[in-house]
Amino acid sequence: MAYRARLKEFDDILNQDVIDLNSLRKLSFQGIPDDQGKRAKCWRLLLNYLPLEKEKWDTQLEKKRALYKQFIEEMVVMPGEKESNGDVTMGDHPLSINPESEWSTFFKDNEVLLQIDKDVRRLCPDISFFQQPTEFPCLEIVNSNDIKRLHTRVQRRVLNCANVERKGLGITKIALSVKKACEDYAPMAEGKEAHWEVVERILFLYAKLNPGQGYVQGMNEIIGPIYHAFASDPDILFREHAESDSFFCFTNLMSEIRDFFIKSLDETDHGINKMMNRMLVQLKNSDMDVWLRFQQLELKPQYYSFRWITLLLSQEFPLPDVLRIWDSLFSDESRFDFLIYVCCGMIVILRNQLLSGDFPSNLKLLQNFPPMDVQDIISKAVELSKQKIF
Amino acid sequence: MAKKTYDLLFKLLLIGDSGVGKTCILFRFSDDAFTTTFISTIGIDFKIKTVELGGKKIKLQIWDTAGQERFHTITTSYYRGAMGIMLVYDITNEKSFENIVKWLRNIDEHANEDVEKMILGNKCDMSDKRTVSKERGETIAREHGIRFMETSAKANINIERAFSELAGAILEKTAGREPGDPADRVYVDRRQQPSTTKSCCN
């Protein structure tokens, strides 16, 4: 019953002509129901992808989705065509040293792609979702023999050599070695593509459009949950645009946390070191004993909270828990202050173990956070955030 | 407080390009298992394993680092405390081998001068995809006076041996620093006797 009432509360807010962002934040902070695509809906709003005025939604979605289509056309389809045609002209060719050469861009892109490819294949291995085929593959890419899929651009090709065996008199057996390593994330057949391939494309486009930042490992862990939420939307009209919608939500989210991913910004106000320091100060305020123990053991926040903060905790918990935590993080008016409290809450909840543990056992504990009800962690974080007022 | 259940504590570090199998090597060594489904390491990971060497219980504290450039500021801060560093490349990935020189320079810059090093050419089970010959690995190791081994975390080839050889080399060094206690000295059989002159890379 309470659940029904909660759903209704969401409906009441979402059915308004103009969404009341504050009410939405307050409600979403408590966790968004998994049903009816509520999470995807709320995240689109909380991540500033959709404007609060409902009448503007259609135009916004249309515009953005068309734009995304254009990105694909320019950055995936066209270069893919060029390569497969082996277009060697006088002006531009694969060995061209001209920095303007499209070939040189192509090769540089492939380096980025190689890194993305390694990571998207390693995304959320505990669930099978990303290996499943998407219902909505990018048709221009999967239905054409001539266009190279992104991951095939970075497939390592090995020249096969024939094994010549001589048996007895004059009988020669030539065997071509075709032994292939089995791939867990094998690419799909013609006309199909897996969710990880979609994520690969999103990250590739993001890297192309943000050349100063490029692709940094861990971004896959940020796009993963967003794409998962959007691609499981029961509303087909949204589900079929999960790729473009999640691309823009990811881009918006990254604009807020991208400093975590940039080495040269480590020391700046929004850089990762500042965040880790803030967490440590908060820990000192919240639990002096644990803070002291960490000092004694020289257990530095970089050892555990670097990953916590950079990835918004996405590697510390199973996906459903991550989604729940993100509901609260995205609802935070001053993003990402609440993240600091969640991190501290995680530590404080383990205080007894941490106070008696030595350096290695504590670090192991923090790096492999024990399974527990995520609600307890959120509650602890809320408690700590309220303490601060006094 | 935890009781001291070991005689010596060695801090080891695993470095190398992303995707060469550092985490898998460590997982094979610490848990004797293999999985291809590892999430990428962000920042630094940590594992412990106690081994027995020369009658001593040695606790190995092993730090597994992220390979990508972005994480270098975070990871290089661990170089200083490391007593042994394993530098991993992937025998099916030319680039990861070429970068060995870069990683060695990193070690020179950030690690203790007397840190024990070892180069590992991982994924040696994938012979059909090999692009870096064993000879090339041996050559670069010889040039820098470093131990070398080809390993496979998947097929469990040389993993245990790599760690115990590295630990053995550190033990030998540690024991060497304690005069008057020669009984502690352990003879470590090194297949590839490294050249004693440490060549500078320039």
PDB file of C-alpha atoms in Angstrom, chain B residues 35-174:
ATOM      1  CA  THR B  35      37.994 -15.161 -14.726  1.00  0.00           C
ATOM      2  CA  THR B  36      37.838 -13.067 -17.859  1.00  0.00           C
ATOM      3  CA  THR B  37      35.143 -10.884 -16.429  1.00  0.00           C
ATOM      4  CA  PHE B  38      37.132  -8.415 -14.422  1.00  0.00           C
ATOM      5  CA  ILE B  39      36.015  -4.856 -14.227  1.00  0.00           C
ATOM      6  CA  SER B  40      38.774  -2.412 -15.000  1.00  0.00           C
ATOM      7  CA  THR B  41      40.859  -1.337 -12.035  1.00  0.00           C
ATOM      8  CA  ILE B  42      40.281   2.256 -11.072  1.00  0.00           C
ATOM      9  CA  GLY B  43      43.009   3.730  -8.913  1.00  0.00           C
ATOM     10  CA  ILE B  44      44.520   0.959  -6.892  1.00  0.00           C
ATOM     11  CA  ASP B  45      43.541  -2.470  -5.561  1.00  0.00           C
ATOM     12  CA  PHE B  46      45.054  -4.446  -2.817  1.00  0.00           C
ATOM     13  CA  LYS B  47      45.585  -8.099  -1.927  1.00  0.00           C
ATOM     14  CA  ILE B  48      47.540 -10.043   0.625  1.00  0.00           C
ATOM     15  CA  LYS B  49      49.034 -13.478   0.533  1.00  0.00           C
ATOM     16  CA  THR B  50      51.381 -15.161   2.930  1.00  0.00           C
ATOM     17  CA  VAL B  51      54.025 -17.414   1.444  1.00  0.00           C
ATOM     18  CA  GLU B  52      56.760 -19.485   2.973  1.00  0.00           C
ATOM     19  CA  LEU B  53      60.237 -18.963   1.710  1.00  0.00           C
ATOM     20  CA  GLY B  54      63.460 -20.213   3.207  1.00  0.00           C
ATOM     21  CA  GLY B  55      61.701 -21.224   6.389  1.00  0.00           C
ATOM     22  CA  LYS B  56      60.248 -17.764   6.856  1.00  0.00           C
ATOM     23  CA  LYS B  57      56.648 -16.705   6.693  1.00  0.00           C
ATOM     24  CA  ILE B  58      56.453 -13.789   4.358  1.00  0.00           C
ATOM     25  CA  LYS B  59      53.409 -11.671   4.048  1.00  0.00           C
ATOM     26  CA  LEU B  60      53.091 -10.215   0.596  1.00  0.00           C
ATOM     27  CA  GLN B  61      51.126  -7.014   0.386  1.00  0.00           C
ATOM     28  CA  ILE B  62      50.392  -6.603  -3.289  1.00  0.00           C
ATOM     29  CA  TRP B  63      49.116  -3.419  -4.882  1.00  0.00           C
ATOM     30  CA  ASP B  64      47.396  -3.719  -8.218  1.00  0.00           C
ATOM     31  CA  THR B  65      47.326  -0.487 -10.183  1.00  0.00           C
ATOM     32  CA  ALA B  66      45.221   0.976 -12.974  1.00  0.00           C
ATOM     33  CA  GLY B  67      47.056   1.087 -16.271  1.00  0.00           C
ATOM     34  CA  GLN B  68      45.721   4.207 -17.894  1.00  0.00           C
ATOM     35  CA  GLU B  69      47.728   7.421 -17.892  1.00  0.00           C
ATOM     36  CA  ARG B  70      45.096   9.311 -15.911  1.00  0.00           C
ATOM     37  CA  PHE B  71      45.768   7.237 -12.812  1.00  0.00           C
ATOM     38  CA  HIS B  72      49.520   7.659 -12.802  1.00  0.00           C
ATOM     39  CA  THR B  73      49.594  10.441 -10.234  1.00  0.00           C
ATOM     40  CA  ILE B  74      47.608   8.244  -7.904  1.00  0.00           C
ATOM     41  CA  THR B  75      49.589   5.115  -8.595  1.00  0.00           C
ATOM     42  CA  THR B  76      53.111   6.521  -8.673  1.00  0.00           C
ATOM     43  CA  SER B  77      52.754   7.503  -5.034  1.00  0.00           C
ATOM     44  CA  TYR B  78      52.854   3.795  -4.245  1.00  0.00           C
ATOM     45  CA  TYR B  79      56.146   3.206  -6.029  1.00  0.00           C
ATOM     46  CA  ARG B  80      58.173   4.638  -3.163  1.00  0.00           C
ATOM     47  CA  GLY B  81      57.170   2.053  -0.599  1.00  0.00           C
ATOM     48  CA  ALA B  82      57.375  -0.916  -2.956  1.00  0.00           C
ATOM     49  CA  MET B  83      60.147  -3.451  -2.448  1.00  0.00           C
ATOM     50  CA  GLY B  84      59.324  -5.339  -5.610  1.00  0.00           C
ATOM     51  CA  ILE B  85      57.679  -4.295  -8.842  1.00  0.00           C
ATOM     52  CA  MET B  86      56.188  -6.551 -11.460  1.00  0.00           C
ATOM     53  CA  LEU B  87      55.992  -4.955 -14.851  1.00  0.00           C
ATOM     54  CA  VAL B  88      53.477  -6.705 -17.031  1.00  0.00           C
ATOM     55  CA  TYR B  89      52.909  -6.646 -20.770  1.00  0.00           C
ATOM     56  CA  ASP B  90      50.662  -8.712 -22.998  1.00  0.00           C
ATOM     57  CA  ILE B  91      52.418 -10.934 -25.556  1.00  0.00           C
ATOM     58  CA  THR B  92      49.516 -10.415 -27.962  1.00  0.00           C
ATOM     59  CA  ASN B  93      49.739  -6.642 -27.709  1.00  0.00           C
ATOM     60  CA  GLU B  94      52.788  -5.021 -29.282  1.00  0.00           C
ATOM     61  CA  LYS B  95      52.036  -1.618 -27.831  1.00  0.00           C
ATOM     62  CA  SER B  96      52.012  -2.886 -24.275  1.00  0.00           C
ATOM     63  CA  PHE B  97      55.489  -4.289 -24.893  1.00  0.00           C
ATOM     64  CA  GLU B  98      56.780  -1.060 -26.398  1.00  0.00           C
ATOM     65  CA  ASN B  99      55.542   0.768 -23.329  1.00  0.00           C
ATOM     66  CA  ILE B 100      57.751  -1.330 -21.050  1.00  0.00           C
ATOM     67  CA  VAL B 101      60.486   1.253 -21.554  1.00  0.00           C
ATOM     68  CA  LYS B 102      58.106   3.971 -20.403  1.00  0.00           C
ATOM     69  CA  TRP B 103      57.155   2.004 -17.317  1.00  0.00           C
ATOM     70  CA  LEU B 104      60.822   1.370 -16.523  1.00  0.00           C
ATOM     71  CA  ARG B 105      61.454   5.081 -16.685  1.00  0.00           C
ATOM     72  CA  ASN B 106      58.553   5.569 -14.287  1.00  0.00           C
ATOM     73  CA  ILE B 107      60.161   3.156 -11.876  1.00  0.00           C
ATOM     74  CA  ASP B 108      63.483   4.977 -12.103  1.00  0.00           C
ATOM     75  CA  GLU B 109      61.747   8.219 -11.339  1.00  0.00           C
ATOM     76  CA  HIS B 110      59.498   7.176  -8.510  1.00  0.00           C
ATOM     77  CA  ALA B 111      60.666   3.978  -6.893  1.00  0.00           C
ATOM     78  CA  ASN B 112      63.461   3.219  -4.466  1.00  0.00           C
ATOM     79  CA  GLU B 113      66.746   2.692  -6.188  1.00  0.00           C
ATOM     80  CA  ASP B 114      67.153  -0.833  -4.933  1.00  0.00           C
ATOM     81  CA  VAL B 115      63.646  -2.027  -5.755  1.00  0.00           C
ATOM     82  CA  GLU B 116      63.553  -5.533  -7.213  1.00  0.00           C
ATOM     83  CA  LYS B 117      62.011  -5.623 -10.660  1.00  0.00           C
ATOM     84  CA  MET B 118      60.634  -8.332 -12.846  1.00  0.00           C
ATOM     85  CA  ILE B 119      59.140  -8.221 -16.329  1.00  0.00           C
ATOM     86  CA  LEU B 120      56.248 -10.545 -17.113  1.00  0.00           C
ATOM     87  CA  GLY B 121      54.967 -11.308 -20.598  1.00  0.00           C
ATOM     88  CA  ASN B 122      51.433 -12.391 -19.818  1.00  0.00           C
ATOM     89  CA  LYS B 123      48.839 -14.345 -21.842  1.00  0.00           C
ATOM     90  CA  CYS B 124      51.451 -16.808 -23.104  1.00  0.00           C
ATOM     91  CA  ASP B 125      48.680 -19.382 -23.542  1.00  0.00           C
ATOM     92  CA  MET B 126      47.406 -17.401 -26.535  1.00  0.00           C
ATOM     93  CA  SER B 127      50.121 -18.502 -28.908  1.00  0.00           C
ATOM     94  CA  ASP B 128      47.948 -18.042 -31.989  1.00  0.00           C
ATOM     95  CA  LYS B 129      47.649 -14.344 -31.244  1.00  0.00           C
ATOM     96  CA  ARG B 130      51.210 -13.740 -30.149  1.00  0.00           C
ATOM     97  CA  THR B 131      52.902 -10.675 -31.599  1.00  0.00           C
ATOM     98  CA  VAL B 132      55.829 -10.323 -29.193  1.00  0.00           C
ATOM     99  CA  SER B 133      58.343 -13.138 -29.267  1.00  0.00           C
ATOM    100  CA  LYS B 134      59.801 -14.498 -26.091  1.00  0.00           C
ATOM    101  CA  GLU B 135      63.272 -13.511 -27.303  1.00  0.00           C
ATOM    102  CA  ARG B 136      62.302  -9.861 -27.428  1.00  0.00           C
ATOM    103  CA  GLY B 137      61.098 -10.044 -23.852  1.00  0.00           C
ATOM    104  CA  GLU B 138      64.316 -11.722 -22.795  1.00  0.00           C
ATOM    105  CA  THR B 139      66.392  -9.163 -24.620  1.00  0.00           C
ATOM    106  CA  ILE B 140      64.810  -6.128 -23.036  1.00  0.00           C
ATOM    107  CA  ALA B 141      65.044  -7.749 -19.629  1.00  0.00           C
ATOM    108  CA  ARG B 142      68.701  -8.540 -20.145  1.00  0.00           C
ATOM    109  CA  GLU B 143      69.413  -5.000 -21.315  1.00  0.00           C
ATOM    110  CA  HIS B 144      68.024  -3.639 -18.087  1.00  0.00           C
ATOM    111  CA  GLY B 145      69.331  -6.388 -15.863  1.00  0.00           C
ATOM    112  CA  ILE B 146      65.891  -7.512 -14.818  1.00  0.00           C
ATOM    113  CA  ARG B 147      64.338 -10.924 -14.323  1.00  0.00           C
ATOM    114  CA  PHE B 148      61.911 -12.049 -16.983  1.00  0.00           C
ATOM    115  CA  MET B 149      59.248 -14.684 -17.341  1.00  0.00           C
ATOM    116  CA  GLU B 150      56.370 -15.454 -19.610  1.00  0.00           C
ATOM    117  CA  THR B 151      53.186 -16.130 -17.700  1.00  0.00           C
ATOM    118  CA  SER B 152      49.580 -17.074 -18.185  1.00  0.00           C
ATOM    119  CA  ALA B 153      47.075 -16.275 -15.492  1.00  0.00           C
ATOM    120  CA  LYS B 154      44.517 -18.259 -17.459  1.00  0.00           C
ATOM    121  CA  ALA B 155      46.518 -21.453 -17.857  1.00  0.00           C
ATOM    122  CA  ASN B 156      48.295 -20.902 -14.544  1.00  0.00           C
ATOM    123  CA  ILE B 157      51.767 -20.824 -16.009  1.00  0.00           C
ATOM    124  CA  ASN B 158      54.601 -19.358 -13.941  1.00  0.00           C
ATOM    125  CA  ILE B 159      52.371 -17.214 -11.756  1.00  0.00           C
ATOM    126  CA  GLU B 160      53.378 -18.788  -8.475  1.00  0.00           C
ATOM    127  CA  ARG B 161      56.960 -18.966  -9.627  1.00  0.00           C
ATOM    128  CA  ALA B 162      57.054 -15.302 -10.589  1.00  0.00           C
ATOM    129  CA  PHE B 163      55.917 -14.176  -7.168  1.00  0.00           C
ATOM    130  CA  SER B 164      58.188 -16.493  -5.252  1.00  0.00           C
ATOM    131  CA  GLU B 165      61.185 -15.497  -7.351  1.00  0.00           C
ATOM    132  CA  LEU B 166      60.510 -11.833  -6.792  1.00  0.00           C
ATOM    133  CA  ALA B 167      59.938 -12.411  -3.092  1.00  0.00           C
ATOM    134  CA  GLY B 168      63.081 -14.560  -2.980  1.00  0.00           C
ATOM    135  CA  ALA B 169      65.147 -11.782  -4.506  1.00  0.00           C
ATOM    136  CA  ILE B 170      63.851  -9.319  -1.949  1.00  0.00           C
ATOM    137  CA  LEU B 171      64.492 -11.777   0.845  1.00  0.00           C
ATOM    138  CA  GLU B 172      68.042 -12.245  -0.312  1.00  0.00           C
ATOM    139  CA  LYS B 173      68.564  -8.521  -0.281  1.00  0.00           C
ATOM    140  CA  THR B 174      66.965  -8.070   3.125  1.00  0.00           C
TER     141      THR B 174
END
